Amino acid sequence: MDAKVTRKRTRTRWRKHDTELTLLALPTTVWYLLFSFLPMFGVIIAFKDFKIHGGFIDNVVNSAWIGFKNFEFLFKSNDAWIVIRNTVGYNIIFIILGIVLPVTLALMVGQLHSRKAAKVYQTMMFLPYFLSWVVVSAVVWAFLSFDKGIVNQILSSLGQDPKNWYMEASYWPYFLVFMNMWKGLGYSMVVYLATITSMDSTYYEAAVIDGASKWQQTRYITLPLMKFVIVLMFILSVGHIFSTDFGLFFQVPRDSNSLYNVSTTIDVLVYKQLKTATVGMASASAFLQSVLGCAMILTANWVVRKVDRESAMI
Amino acid sequence: MSRQTGYESGLEKFNRIGKGTNVIFHLIFIILALLCLIPVVVVLSISLSSEASIRETGYKILPTVLSGDAYNYIVKQGSMIMKALGVSVLVTVLGTFIGVLLTTSMGYALSRPKFKLNGLLTWVVFIPMIFNGGLVSSYYINSSLLGLKDTIWALILPLAVSSFNVIICRTFFKSTIPDGLIESAEIDGAGQFRIFFMMVLPISLPVLATIGLFLCFSYWNDWFQSMLYIDNQNLYSLQALLNSLMSNVDALARNASTMGVSYAQLVATMPKESARMAVAIMIVLPVALAYPFFQQYFISGLTIGAVKG
């Protein structure tokens, strides 16, 4: 008891180590202030008639408040709905496939008789994760380009007409989903596999003694034990439902105009508006994205907290 | 360790999937692994094909006429490519160093339970995970207010810290470094800087390696910062160069023509298509060679990250 009381007292006093730790954390704190918190206040650009000339602070302070005009413009354009549909639509597919496929594959790879082979497969499947989207875009180009691409060569050797793939919007939802899975599968598989291998083996020993089949072990031991990680991944991805991997939707379709309706997501739109200097609309879109993203994370977390307190993030 | 499912444990032998299922699983994984590998092989083989054969028959999975022209060209003519390689290496090395320093120092401060600012700084790290200012205001703040536009720092600073990495570090320091160790050093009169640099960092190699590798790969693979902030071609990284080559194969020739070689002559002689893919290989090769060795670090890093902090 005594020790606890004295400890409490010293805790309230600022000590030498507090100064030192503050100094140690100072550079990173400054980084956070400059690169994370300053932009948070920058979102007021969305409510102003922002001009790009002159000093930044001048611009932000002196440009006129215009309320929700920027948002009005945004929603009057047809872009808004197409882009929101694309962003949310692709994300829903990615969330479902992004949990079902890697969990299934992680369960499968853990069962292979040969550990060596399993390791080789994992290593090979992890490779795409380390390629940048620019490289991936070059890879896709090698397959899909009109006059030299491998797919068209195969088509013509089968006696079919070559297609100009970068003009055919109807195929791209499949391509984009495929490329996203291709790039991320190995990584997510390892995340789930890490959880599986850290499980207590005595559960399985007991299950085998009780005569549980492989399927029953998976159903009643492995999956319930994985619940926490799966739910966590689910919250994280639901929280990001209004943002997308910019590289996938910008680099892979090579900014082709014919693919606009199927490949433009909020991130791509914001970037394009920024580059074409329609700052007002760009900042309105970016603001919406941040706020909606924040709301989604908190909601997802709140729901999970209601269902299962332990699995919640906050 | 003994409590983990050891694959070689005796029980495991009786608890295996059937032979048939095993074969089917293997087949599925072989197909998936090839799907992941073949595209990279294709890029490599295009980079090794002769320009004439590409013009005649298009890209092939295996080169019809082998040729090292593209790489020859890069070594001889590609001053721009070499410059881009330099930028990429510089950004990766410097960025990783700065990033690791910023991440671990913050992680360490947050891992000290008696630190008075612990609560406040935890929020500083945590809030950006939930809310961010978005691309537009970041862009204007970085380029106009902080003056990073067209500097190498635009490629380095914005990517240096991620809250996720800080939290991995904090969890690691909290769980692996005994309080007693640090307290005894404090009693011996060591300051926090000394404790952090001389004691904590040397025994934290696993987490340093994990964070370092994550940063290394993200700097090496970054193209977005270049696209946003870099207009000066001298500051192009390999990724930015490949990006501009993908939209315009002549980009290389245009740059080289400023060095006294005639434009027409260069466009005619340079191996454009294969050079494009050769740059891609220059990007992929270091990564592809390095990562199998570091895979275990990633896996342990991911496992640390998965533990609720």
Coordinates of C-alpha atoms in Angstrom, one line a residue:
Chain A
M1 CA 0.0 0.0 0.0
D2 CA 2.7 2.4 1.1
A3 CA 4.7 1.9 -2.1
K4 CA 1.6 2.6 -4.2
V5 CA 0.9 5.9 -2.4
T6 CA 4.5 7.2 -2.8
R7 CA 4.5 6.2 -6.4
K8 CA 1.3 8.1 -7.1
R9 CA 2.8 11.2 -5.6
T10 CA 5.9 11.1 -7.7
R11 CA 3.8 10.5 -10.7
T12 CA 2.2 13.9 -10.5
R13 CA 5.4 15.7 -10.5
W14 CA 7.3 16.6 -13.7
R15 CA 10.6 14.8 -13.6
K16 CA 13.9 14.9 -15.5
H17 CA 13.0 11.8 -17.5
D18 CA 9.8 13.5 -18.7
T19 CA 11.8 16.4 -20.1
E20 CA 14.1 13.9 -21.8
L21 CA 11.3 11.8 -23.2
T22 CA 9.6 14.9 -24.5
L23 CA 12.7 16.0 -26.3
L24 CA 13.0 12.5 -27.7
A25 CA 9.4 12.6 -29.0
L26 CA 9.7 16.2 -30.2
P27 CA 10.8 15.7 -33.8
T28 CA 8.1 13.1 -34.5
T29 CA 5.5 15.4 -32.8
V30 CA 6.6 18.2 -35.0
W31 CA 6.3 15.9 -38.0
Y32 CA 2.7 15.0 -36.9
L33 CA 1.8 18.7 -36.5
L34 CA 3.1 19.6 -39.9
F35 CA 2.1 16.6 -42.0
S36 CA -1.1 15.4 -40.2
F37 CA -2.7 18.1 -38.1
L38 CA -2.0 21.2 -40.3
P39 CA -3.8 19.5 -43.3
M40 CA -6.7 18.8 -40.9
F41 CA -7.2 22.5 -40.5
G42 CA -6.6 22.9 -44.2
V43 CA -10.0 21.3 -44.9
I44 CA -11.6 24.7 -44.5
I45 CA -10.4 25.3 -48.1
A46 CA -13.5 23.3 -49.0
F47 CA -15.7 26.1 -47.7
K48 CA -13.7 28.9 -49.4
D49 CA -13.3 30.4 -52.8
F50 CA -9.7 29.3 -52.9
K51 CA -7.2 30.9 -55.3
I52 CA -3.8 29.5 -55.9
H53 CA -1.9 32.8 -56.3
G54 CA 0.3 34.2 -53.6
G55 CA 1.3 32.9 -50.2
F56 CA -0.6 30.0 -48.8
I57 CA -1.7 31.5 -45.5
D58 CA -2.8 34.7 -47.2
N59 CA -4.9 32.6 -49.5
V60 CA -6.6 30.6 -46.8
V61 CA -7.2 33.6 -44.6
N62 CA -8.2 36.1 -47.2
S63 CA -10.2 34.0 -49.7
A64 CA -14.0 34.5 -49.3
W65 CA -16.2 32.0 -47.4
I66 CA -18.7 30.5 -49.8
G67 CA -20.4 28.0 -47.6
F68 CA -21.4 24.9 -49.4
K69 CA -21.1 26.2 -53.0
N70 CA -18.2 23.9 -53.8
F71 CA -20.3 20.9 -52.7
E72 CA -23.2 22.1 -54.8
F73 CA -21.0 22.2 -57.9
L74 CA -19.7 18.8 -57.1
F75 CA -23.1 17.2 -56.8
K76 CA -24.5 19.0 -59.8
S77 CA -21.8 17.4 -62.0
N78 CA -22.6 13.8 -63.0
D79 CA -19.2 12.8 -61.7
A80 CA -20.2 12.6 -58.1
W81 CA -22.6 9.7 -58.3
I82 CA -20.6 7.6 -60.7
V83 CA -17.5 8.1 -58.6
I84 CA -19.2 7.3 -55.3
R85 CA -20.9 4.2 -56.9
N86 CA -17.5 3.0 -58.2
T87 CA -15.7 3.6 -54.9
V88 CA -18.2 1.9 -52.7
G89 CA -19.0 -0.8 -55.2
Y90 CA -15.4 -1.9 -55.7
N91 CA -14.7 -1.7 -52.0
I92 CA -17.6 -4.0 -51.2
I93 CA -16.3 -6.6 -53.6
F94 CA -12.8 -6.2 -52.3
I95 CA -13.9 -6.6 -48.7
I96 CA -15.8 -9.8 -49.4
L97 CA -13.2 -11.4 -51.6
G98 CA -10.4 -9.9 -49.5
I99 CA -11.6 -11.9 -46.5
V100 CA -12.9 -15.1 -48.0
L101 CA -10.1 -15.9 -50.4
P102 CA -7.1 -15.3 -48.2
V103 CA -8.7 -17.0 -45.2
T104 CA -9.5 -20.0 -47.3
L105 CA -6.0 -20.1 -48.8
A106 CA -4.4 -19.6 -45.4
L107 CA -6.4 -22.5 -44.1
M108 CA -5.4 -24.6 -47.1
V109 CA -1.7 -23.8 -47.1
G110 CA -1.4 -24.7 -43.4
Q111 CA -2.7 -28.2 -44.3
L112 CA -0.2 -29.0 -47.0
H113 CA 1.9 -32.1 -46.2
S114 CA 5.1 -30.5 -47.5
R115 CA 6.2 -27.5 -45.4
K116 CA 8.9 -26.6 -48.0
A117 CA 6.4 -26.4 -50.8
A118 CA 4.0 -24.3 -48.7
K119 CA 6.8 -21.9 -48.0
V120 CA 7.8 -21.6 -51.7
Y121 CA 4.1 -20.9 -52.7
Q122 CA 3.8 -18.3 -50.0
T123 CA 7.0 -16.6 -51.1
M124 CA 6.0 -16.6 -54.8
M125 CA 2.5 -15.3 -54.0
F126 CA 3.9 -12.5 -51.8
L127 CA 5.9 -11.1 -54.7
P128 CA 3.2 -9.0 -56.4
Y129 CA 2.7 -7.2 -53.1
F130 CA 6.2 -5.7 -53.5
L131 CA 5.7 -4.4 -57.0
S132 CA 4.8 -0.7 -57.4
W133 CA 1.6 0.2 -59.3
V134 CA 3.8 1.7 -62.0
V135 CA 5.5 -1.6 -62.6
V136 CA 2.1 -3.4 -62.4
S137 CA 0.8 -1.0 -65.0
A138 CA 3.8 -2.0 -67.3
V139 CA 3.0 -5.6 -66.7
V140 CA -0.7 -5.2 -67.6
W141 CA 0.4 -3.2 -70.6
A142 CA 2.5 -6.1 -71.8
F143 CA -0.6 -8.3 -71.7
L144 CA -3.3 -5.9 -72.9
S145 CA -1.7 -3.5 -75.3
F146 CA -3.5 -3.5 -78.7
D147 CA -0.8 -4.2 -81.2
K148 CA 1.9 -6.0 -79.2
G149 CA 0.0 -7.4 -76.2
I150 CA 0.1 -11.1 -75.4
V151 CA -3.6 -11.5 -74.9
N152 CA -4.3 -10.2 -78.4
Q153 CA -1.7 -12.4 -79.9
I154 CA -3.3 -15.4 -78.3
L155 CA -6.7 -14.2 -79.5
S156 CA -5.5 -13.9 -83.1
S157 CA -3.7 -17.3 -83.0
L158 CA -7.1 -18.7 -82.0
G159 CA -8.5 -17.0 -85.1
Q160 CA -10.4 -14.2 -83.2
D161 CA -10.2 -10.5 -83.7
P162 CA -7.8 -8.6 -81.4
K163 CA -9.6 -6.2 -79.0
N164 CA -8.5 -2.8 -78.0
W165 CA -8.7 -3.6 -74.3
Y166 CA -8.1 -0.1 -73.0
M167 CA -11.3 1.0 -74.8
E168 CA -13.6 -1.9 -73.6
A169 CA -15.2 -0.6 -70.4
S170 CA -17.2 -3.7 -69.8
Y171 CA -14.2 -5.9 -69.0
W172 CA -12.5 -3.5 -66.7
P173 CA -14.4 -4.2 -63.5
Y174 CA -13.2 -7.8 -63.7
F175 CA -9.6 -6.7 -64.6
L176 CA -9.5 -4.3 -61.7
V177 CA -10.9 -6.8 -59.2
F178 CA -8.4 -9.4 -60.5
M179 CA -5.4 -7.1 -60.3
N180 CA -6.4 -6.0 -56.8
M181 CA -6.6 -9.6 -55.6
W182 CA -3.4 -10.5 -57.5
K183 CA -1.4 -7.8 -55.7
G184 CA -2.8 -8.3 -52.2
L185 CA -3.6 -12.0 -51.8
G186 CA -0.1 -13.1 -50.7
Y187 CA 0.1 -10.4 -48.1
S188 CA -3.3 -11.1 -46.5
M189 CA -2.7 -14.8 -46.6
V190 CA 0.4 -14.3 -44.5
V191 CA -1.5 -12.1 -42.0
Y192 CA -4.1 -14.9 -41.5
L193 CA -1.5 -17.6 -41.6
A194 CA 0.4 -15.8 -38.8
T195 CA -2.7 -16.0 -36.6
I196 CA -3.2 -19.7 -37.4
T197 CA 0.3 -20.7 -36.6
S198 CA 0.2 -18.9 -33.3
M199 CA -2.8 -20.9 -32.1
D200 CA -2.4 -23.2 -29.1
S201 CA -1.9 -26.7 -30.5
T202 CA -3.5 -28.4 -27.5
Y203 CA -7.0 -27.5 -28.8
Y204 CA -6.2 -29.6 -31.9
E205 CA -4.7 -32.4 -29.9
A206 CA -7.9 -32.6 -27.8
A207 CA -10.0 -32.4 -30.9
V208 CA -8.2 -35.3 -32.6
I209 CA -8.6 -37.4 -29.5
D210 CA -12.3 -36.6 -29.5
G211 CA -12.3 -37.7 -33.1
A212 CA -13.0 -34.4 -34.8
S213 CA -12.6 -34.3 -38.5
K214 CA -10.4 -31.8 -40.3
W215 CA -13.5 -29.9 -41.3
Q216 CA -14.9 -29.9 -37.8
Q217 CA -11.5 -28.6 -36.4
T218 CA -11.5 -25.8 -38.9
R219 CA -15.2 -24.9 -38.2
Y220 CA -15.1 -25.1 -34.4
I221 CA -11.5 -24.3 -33.5
T222 CA -9.6 -22.4 -36.2
L223 CA -12.3 -20.0 -37.4
P224 CA -13.5 -19.0 -34.0
L225 CA -9.9 -18.3 -32.9
M226 CA -9.4 -16.3 -36.1
K227 CA -12.5 -14.2 -35.4
F228 CA -10.6 -11.4 -33.8
V229 CA -8.2 -10.8 -36.7
I230 CA -11.0 -11.2 -39.3
V231 CA -13.2 -8.7 -37.5
L232 CA -10.2 -6.3 -37.2
M233 CA -9.5 -6.5 -40.9
F234 CA -13.1 -6.1 -41.6
I235 CA -13.4 -2.9 -39.5
L236 CA -10.3 -1.5 -41.1
S237 CA -11.5 -2.1 -44.6
V238 CA -15.0 -0.9 -43.9
G239 CA -13.5 2.2 -42.5
H240 CA -11.7 2.8 -45.8
I241 CA -14.8 2.2 -47.9
F242 CA -14.6 5.7 -49.3
S243 CA -11.0 5.5 -50.3
T244 CA -9.3 3.3 -52.8
D245 CA -5.9 2.4 -53.9
F246 CA -5.1 5.3 -56.2
G247 CA -2.5 3.3 -58.1
L248 CA -4.9 0.5 -59.0
F249 CA -7.5 2.9 -60.4
F250 CA -5.2 5.5 -61.9
Q251 CA -2.1 3.6 -63.2
V252 CA -3.6 0.3 -64.3
P253 CA -6.3 1.6 -66.6
R254 CA -3.7 4.1 -67.9
D255 CA -6.0 7.0 -67.5
S256 CA -8.0 5.9 -70.5
N257 CA -11.0 8.1 -71.2
S258 CA -13.2 5.3 -72.4
L259 CA -12.9 3.6 -69.0
Y260 CA -13.9 6.7 -67.1
N261 CA -17.2 5.3 -65.9
V262 CA -15.8 2.1 -64.5
S263 CA -12.4 3.2 -63.3
T264 CA -12.8 6.6 -61.7
T265 CA -13.0 6.5 -57.9
I266 CA -13.1 9.4 -55.4
D267 CA -9.3 9.4 -55.1
V268 CA -8.8 9.6 -58.9
L269 CA -11.4 12.3 -59.2
V270 CA -9.7 14.4 -56.5
Y271 CA -6.4 14.0 -58.1
K272 CA -7.7 15.0 -61.5
Q273 CA -9.5 18.0 -60.2
L274 CA -6.4 19.0 -58.3
K275 CA -4.3 18.8 -61.4
T276 CA -6.8 20.6 -63.6
A277 CA -6.9 23.3 -60.9
T278 CA -10.6 23.0 -60.1
V279 CA -9.5 23.4 -56.5
G280 CA -12.9 24.2 -55.1
M281 CA -14.4 20.9 -56.3
A282 CA -11.3 19.0 -55.4
S283 CA -11.2 20.2 -51.9
A284 CA -15.0 19.5 -51.5
S285 CA -14.4 15.9 -52.7
A286 CA -11.4 15.5 -50.5
F287 CA -13.3 16.9 -47.5
L288 CA -16.2 14.6 -48.1
Q289 CA -13.9 11.6 -48.4
S290 CA -12.1 12.4 -45.1
V291 CA -15.3 13.0 -43.2
L292 CA -17.1 10.0 -44.6
G293 CA -14.0 7.9 -43.9
C294 CA -13.9 9.0 -40.3
A295 CA -17.6 8.4 -39.9
M296 CA -17.3 4.9 -41.4
I297 CA -14.4 3.9 -39.1
L298 CA -16.2 5.1 -36.0
T299 CA -19.5 3.5 -37.1
A300 CA -17.8 0.1 -37.9
N301 CA -16.0 0.2 -34.6
W302 CA -19.2 1.1 -32.7
V303 CA -21.1 -1.8 -34.3
V304 CA -18.4 -4.2 -33.5
R305 CA -18.2 -2.9 -30.0
K306 CA -21.9 -3.6 -29.6
V307 CA -21.6 -7.1 -30.9
D308 CA -18.3 -8.0 -29.3
R309 CA -16.5 -5.6 -27.0
E310 CA -13.2 -7.4 -27.1
S311 CA -12.9 -7.1 -30.9
A312 CA -13.4 -3.4 -31.1
M313 CA -10.5 -1.2 -32.1
I314 CA -11.2 1.8 -29.8
Chain B
M1 CA 7.3 -21.9 -28.8
S2 CA 6.3 -25.4 -27.7
R3 CA 2.7 -24.3 -27.5
Q4 CA 2.5 -23.5 -31.2
T5 CA 1.3 -25.9 -33.7
G6 CA 4.6 -27.5 -34.7
Y7 CA 4.1 -29.0 -38.1
E8 CA 6.4 -31.8 -37.2
S9 CA 4.7 -32.8 -34.0
G10 CA 3.9 -36.5 -33.8
L11 CA 0.2 -35.8 -33.6
E12 CA 0.2 -33.9 -36.8
K13 CA 1.0 -37.1 -38.7
F14 CA -2.4 -38.5 -37.7
N15 CA -4.2 -35.3 -38.3
R16 CA -3.4 -34.7 -41.9
I17 CA -5.6 -34.1 -44.9
G18 CA -6.0 -37.0 -47.3
K19 CA -3.6 -37.6 -50.1
G20 CA -6.1 -36.7 -52.8
T21 CA -7.0 -33.4 -51.1
N22 CA -3.3 -32.7 -50.7
V23 CA -2.7 -33.1 -54.4
I24 CA -5.6 -30.8 -55.3
F25 CA -4.4 -28.1 -52.8
H26 CA -0.9 -28.3 -54.3
L27 CA -2.3 -27.9 -57.8
I28 CA -4.3 -24.8 -56.8
F29 CA -1.3 -23.3 -55.2
I30 CA 1.0 -24.1 -58.2
I31 CA -1.5 -22.3 -60.4
L32 CA -1.7 -19.3 -58.1
A33 CA 2.1 -19.1 -57.6
L34 CA 2.6 -19.2 -61.4
L35 CA 0.0 -16.5 -61.9
C36 CA 2.1 -14.3 -59.6
L37 CA 5.4 -15.1 -61.1
I38 CA 4.7 -15.2 -64.9
P39 CA 3.9 -11.5 -65.4
V40 CA 7.3 -10.6 -63.9
V41 CA 9.0 -13.1 -66.2
V42 CA 7.2 -11.6 -69.1
V43 CA 8.5 -8.2 -68.3
L44 CA 12.0 -9.6 -68.0
S45 CA 11.8 -11.4 -71.3
I46 CA 10.5 -8.3 -73.1
S47 CA 13.4 -6.3 -71.7
L48 CA 15.7 -9.0 -73.1
S49 CA 14.1 -9.1 -76.6
S50 CA 15.5 -7.3 -79.6
E51 CA 13.7 -4.2 -80.6
A52 CA 13.2 -5.6 -84.1
S53 CA 11.5 -8.8 -82.9
I54 CA 9.1 -6.8 -80.7
R55 CA 8.2 -4.6 -83.7
E56 CA 7.5 -7.6 -85.8
T57 CA 5.8 -10.1 -83.5
G58 CA 4.9 -8.0 -80.4
Y59 CA 5.5 -8.9 -76.8
K60 CA 6.2 -12.6 -76.1
I61 CA 6.2 -14.7 -73.0
L62 CA 9.7 -15.9 -74.0
P63 CA 11.9 -13.8 -76.2
T64 CA 12.2 -14.8 -79.8
V65 CA 15.4 -13.0 -80.4
L66 CA 17.6 -12.5 -77.3
S67 CA 19.3 -9.2 -77.0
G68 CA 20.9 -7.1 -74.3
D69 CA 20.5 -3.9 -76.3
A70 CA 18.2 -2.3 -73.8
Y71 CA 20.6 -2.8 -70.9
N72 CA 23.5 -1.8 -73.1
Y73 CA 21.7 1.4 -73.9
I74 CA 21.0 2.1 -70.3
V75 CA 24.6 1.8 -69.4
K76 CA 25.9 3.8 -72.3
Q77 CA 23.3 6.4 -73.0
G78 CA 21.0 6.4 -70.1
S79 CA 22.3 9.3 -68.1
M80 CA 18.7 10.1 -67.2
I81 CA 18.1 6.5 -66.1
M82 CA 21.3 6.5 -64.0
K83 CA 20.3 9.8 -62.4
A84 CA 16.9 8.4 -61.6
L85 CA 18.5 5.3 -60.1
G86 CA 20.6 7.7 -57.9
V87 CA 17.5 9.6 -56.8
S88 CA 15.7 6.3 -55.9
V89 CA 18.7 5.0 -53.9
L90 CA 19.2 8.3 -52.1
V91 CA 15.5 8.7 -51.2
T92 CA 15.3 5.1 -50.0
V93 CA 18.4 5.2 -47.8
L94 CA 17.8 8.7 -46.4
G95 CA 14.0 8.1 -46.0
T96 CA 14.4 4.8 -44.2
F97 CA 17.0 6.3 -41.8
I98 CA 14.9 9.3 -41.0
G99 CA 11.7 7.3 -40.8
V100 CA 13.2 4.6 -38.5
L101 CA 14.6 7.3 -36.2
L102 CA 11.3 9.2 -36.0
T103 CA 9.2 6.1 -35.5
T104 CA 11.3 4.4 -32.9
S105 CA 11.9 7.5 -30.8
M106 CA 8.2 8.2 -30.6
G107 CA 7.4 4.5 -30.0
Y108 CA 9.9 4.5 -27.2
A109 CA 8.5 7.6 -25.5
L110 CA 5.0 6.2 -25.7
S111 CA 6.1 2.9 -24.3
R112 CA 7.3 4.5 -21.0
P113 CA 4.3 4.1 -18.6
K114 CA 5.5 6.9 -16.3
F115 CA 5.9 9.5 -19.0
K116 CA 3.7 12.5 -18.2
L117 CA 2.9 13.4 -21.8
N118 CA 2.0 9.7 -22.6
G119 CA -1.7 10.3 -22.9
L120 CA -1.4 13.5 -25.0
L121 CA 1.1 12.1 -27.4
T122 CA -0.9 8.8 -27.8
W123 CA -3.7 10.9 -29.1
V124 CA -1.4 12.8 -31.4
V125 CA -0.4 9.4 -33.0
F126 CA -3.9 8.0 -32.8
I127 CA -6.1 10.7 -34.3
P128 CA -4.5 10.7 -37.8
M129 CA -5.4 7.0 -38.0
I130 CA -9.1 8.1 -38.0
F131 CA -9.1 11.5 -39.6
N132 CA -7.0 13.1 -42.2
G133 CA -7.0 16.4 -44.1
G134 CA -7.2 14.8 -47.5
L135 CA -5.1 15.2 -50.6
V136 CA -6.0 18.8 -51.5
S137 CA -5.0 20.5 -48.2
S138 CA -2.0 18.3 -47.8
Y139 CA -0.9 19.2 -51.3
Y140 CA -1.1 22.9 -50.7
I141 CA 0.4 22.8 -47.3
N142 CA 3.4 20.7 -48.5
S143 CA 4.0 22.6 -51.7
S144 CA 3.2 26.2 -50.8
L145 CA 3.5 26.5 -47.0
L146 CA 6.4 24.1 -46.4
G147 CA 8.0 24.7 -49.8
L148 CA 8.6 21.1 -50.6
K149 CA 7.7 21.3 -54.3
D150 CA 10.5 20.1 -56.6
T151 CA 12.8 19.2 -53.7
I152 CA 14.0 15.8 -52.7
W153 CA 12.3 16.3 -49.3
A154 CA 8.9 16.1 -50.9
L155 CA 9.7 12.5 -51.7
I156 CA 11.0 11.8 -48.2
L157 CA 9.3 13.7 -45.4
P158 CA 5.6 13.1 -46.0
L159 CA 6.1 9.3 -46.0
A160 CA 8.5 9.1 -43.0
V161 CA 6.1 8.4 -40.2
S162 CA 3.0 6.2 -40.1
S163 CA 0.9 5.8 -37.0
F164 CA 0.7 2.1 -37.6
N165 CA 4.5 1.8 -37.4
V166 CA 4.7 3.9 -34.3
I167 CA 2.2 1.6 -32.6
I168 CA 4.0 -1.5 -33.7
C169 CA 7.2 0.0 -32.1
R170 CA 5.4 1.0 -28.9
T171 CA 3.9 -2.5 -28.5
F172 CA 7.3 -4.1 -29.1
F173 CA 9.2 -1.9 -26.6
K174 CA 6.4 -2.4 -24.1
S175 CA 6.3 -6.1 -24.3
T176 CA 10.0 -7.1 -24.8
I177 CA 12.0 -4.6 -22.8
P178 CA 11.7 -5.2 -19.1
D179 CA 10.9 -2.2 -17.0
G180 CA 13.6 -3.2 -14.5
L181 CA 16.3 -2.8 -17.1
I182 CA 15.4 0.7 -17.8
E183 CA 14.8 1.6 -14.2
S184 CA 18.2 0.3 -13.2
A185 CA 19.8 2.3 -15.9
E186 CA 17.9 5.4 -14.6
I187 CA 19.2 4.7 -11.1
D188 CA 22.7 4.5 -12.5
G189 CA 22.2 8.0 -13.8
A190 CA 21.7 7.3 -17.5
G191 CA 19.5 9.8 -19.3
Q192 CA 16.7 8.8 -21.6
F193 CA 18.7 9.5 -24.8
R194 CA 21.5 7.3 -23.6
I195 CA 19.1 4.6 -22.6
F196 CA 17.2 4.8 -25.9
F197 CA 20.3 4.8 -28.2
M198 CA 22.7 2.7 -26.2
M199 CA 20.4 0.1 -24.7
V200 CA 16.9 -0.1 -26.2
L201 CA 17.8 0.2 -29.9
P202 CA 20.6 -2.4 -29.9
I203 CA 18.3 -5.0 -28.3
S204 CA 15.4 -4.2 -30.6
L205 CA 16.8 -5.4 -33.9
P206 CA 13.6 -7.4 -34.9
V207 CA 11.4 -4.3 -34.8
L208 CA 14.1 -2.1 -36.4
A209 CA 14.3 -4.6 -39.2
T210 CA 10.6 -4.8 -39.7
I211 CA 10.0 -1.0 -39.7
G212 CA 13.1 -0.4 -41.7
L213 CA 12.0 -2.9 -44.4
F214 CA 8.5 -1.5 -44.6
L215 CA 9.9 1.9 -45.0
C216 CA 12.5 0.8 -47.5
F217 CA 10.0 -0.9 -49.8
S218 CA 7.5 2.0 -49.6
Y219 CA 10.2 4.6 -50.5
W220 CA 11.6 2.4 -53.3
N221 CA 8.1 1.8 -54.7
D222 CA 6.7 5.3 -54.3
W223 CA 5.7 7.1 -57.4
F224 CA 2.8 9.2 -56.1
Q225 CA 4.9 11.8 -54.3
S226 CA 6.9 12.2 -57.5
M227 CA 3.8 12.6 -59.6
L228 CA 2.4 15.2 -57.1
Y229 CA 5.4 17.3 -56.3
I230 CA 8.2 16.8 -58.8
D231 CA 8.2 18.5 -62.2
N232 CA 12.0 18.8 -62.6
Q233 CA 13.2 15.7 -64.5
N234 CA 16.5 15.7 -62.7
L235 CA 14.6 14.7 -59.5
Y236 CA 12.8 11.9 -61.2
S237 CA 13.0 8.6 -59.3
L238 CA 13.0 5.3 -61.3
Q239 CA 9.3 5.0 -60.6
A240 CA 8.6 8.5 -62.0
L241 CA 10.8 7.8 -65.0
L242 CA 9.0 4.5 -65.8
N243 CA 5.7 6.4 -65.3
S244 CA 6.7 8.9 -67.9
L245 CA 8.1 6.2 -70.2
M246 CA 4.8 4.3 -70.0
S247 CA 2.9 7.3 -71.4
N248 CA 5.6 8.3 -73.8
V249 CA 8.3 6.0 -74.9
D250 CA 10.3 8.8 -76.5
A251 CA 10.8 10.6 -73.2
L252 CA 14.3 9.2 -72.9
A253 CA 15.3 10.4 -76.3
R254 CA 14.0 13.9 -75.7
N255 CA 16.1 14.2 -72.6
A256 CA 19.2 12.8 -74.3
S257 CA 18.9 15.2 -77.2
T258 CA 19.7 18.1 -74.9
M259 CA 23.1 16.6 -74.6
G260 CA 24.2 17.2 -78.1
V261 CA 23.0 14.0 -79.8
S262 CA 20.6 14.6 -82.6
Y263 CA 17.0 13.8 -81.6
A264 CA 16.1 12.0 -84.8
Q265 CA 19.2 9.8 -84.7
L266 CA 18.5 8.8 -81.1
V267 CA 14.8 8.0 -81.6
A268 CA 15.8 5.8 -84.5
T269 CA 18.5 3.9 -82.7
M270 CA 17.3 3.5 -79.1
P271 CA 15.5 0.3 -78.1
K272 CA 12.4 2.0 -76.8
E273 CA 10.0 -0.8 -76.0
S274 CA 12.6 -3.0 -74.4
A275 CA 14.2 0.0 -72.5
R276 CA 10.9 0.7 -71.0
M277 CA 10.7 -2.9 -69.6
A278 CA 14.3 -2.8 -68.7
V279 CA 13.6 0.2 -66.4
A280 CA 10.8 -1.9 -64.9
I281 CA 13.3 -4.7 -64.2
M282 CA 15.7 -2.3 -62.6
I283 CA 12.9 -1.5 -60.2
V284 CA 11.8 -5.0 -59.6
L285 CA 15.1 -6.8 -59.4
P286 CA 16.5 -5.5 -56.1
V287 CA 13.1 -6.0 -54.5
A288 CA 12.6 -9.5 -55.9
L289 CA 16.1 -10.6 -54.9
A290 CA 15.9 -9.1 -51.4
Y291 CA 12.5 -9.9 -50.2
P292 CA 12.7 -13.7 -49.8
F293 CA 15.5 -13.2 -47.3
F294 CA 13.4 -10.7 -45.4
Q295 CA 10.1 -12.4 -45.6
Q296 CA 10.5 -13.8 -42.0
Y297 CA 10.9 -10.3 -40.7
F298 CA 7.7 -9.2 -42.4
I299 CA 5.9 -12.1 -41.0
S300 CA 7.1 -11.5 -37.5
G301 CA 6.4 -7.8 -38.0
L302 CA 2.9 -8.5 -39.1
T303 CA 2.4 -10.8 -36.1
I304 CA 3.5 -8.0 -33.8
G305 CA 1.2 -5.6 -35.5
A306 CA -1.7 -8.0 -35.2
V307 CA -1.4 -8.0 -31.4
K308 CA -3.7 -5.5 -30.0
G309 CA -1.7 -2.5 -28.7

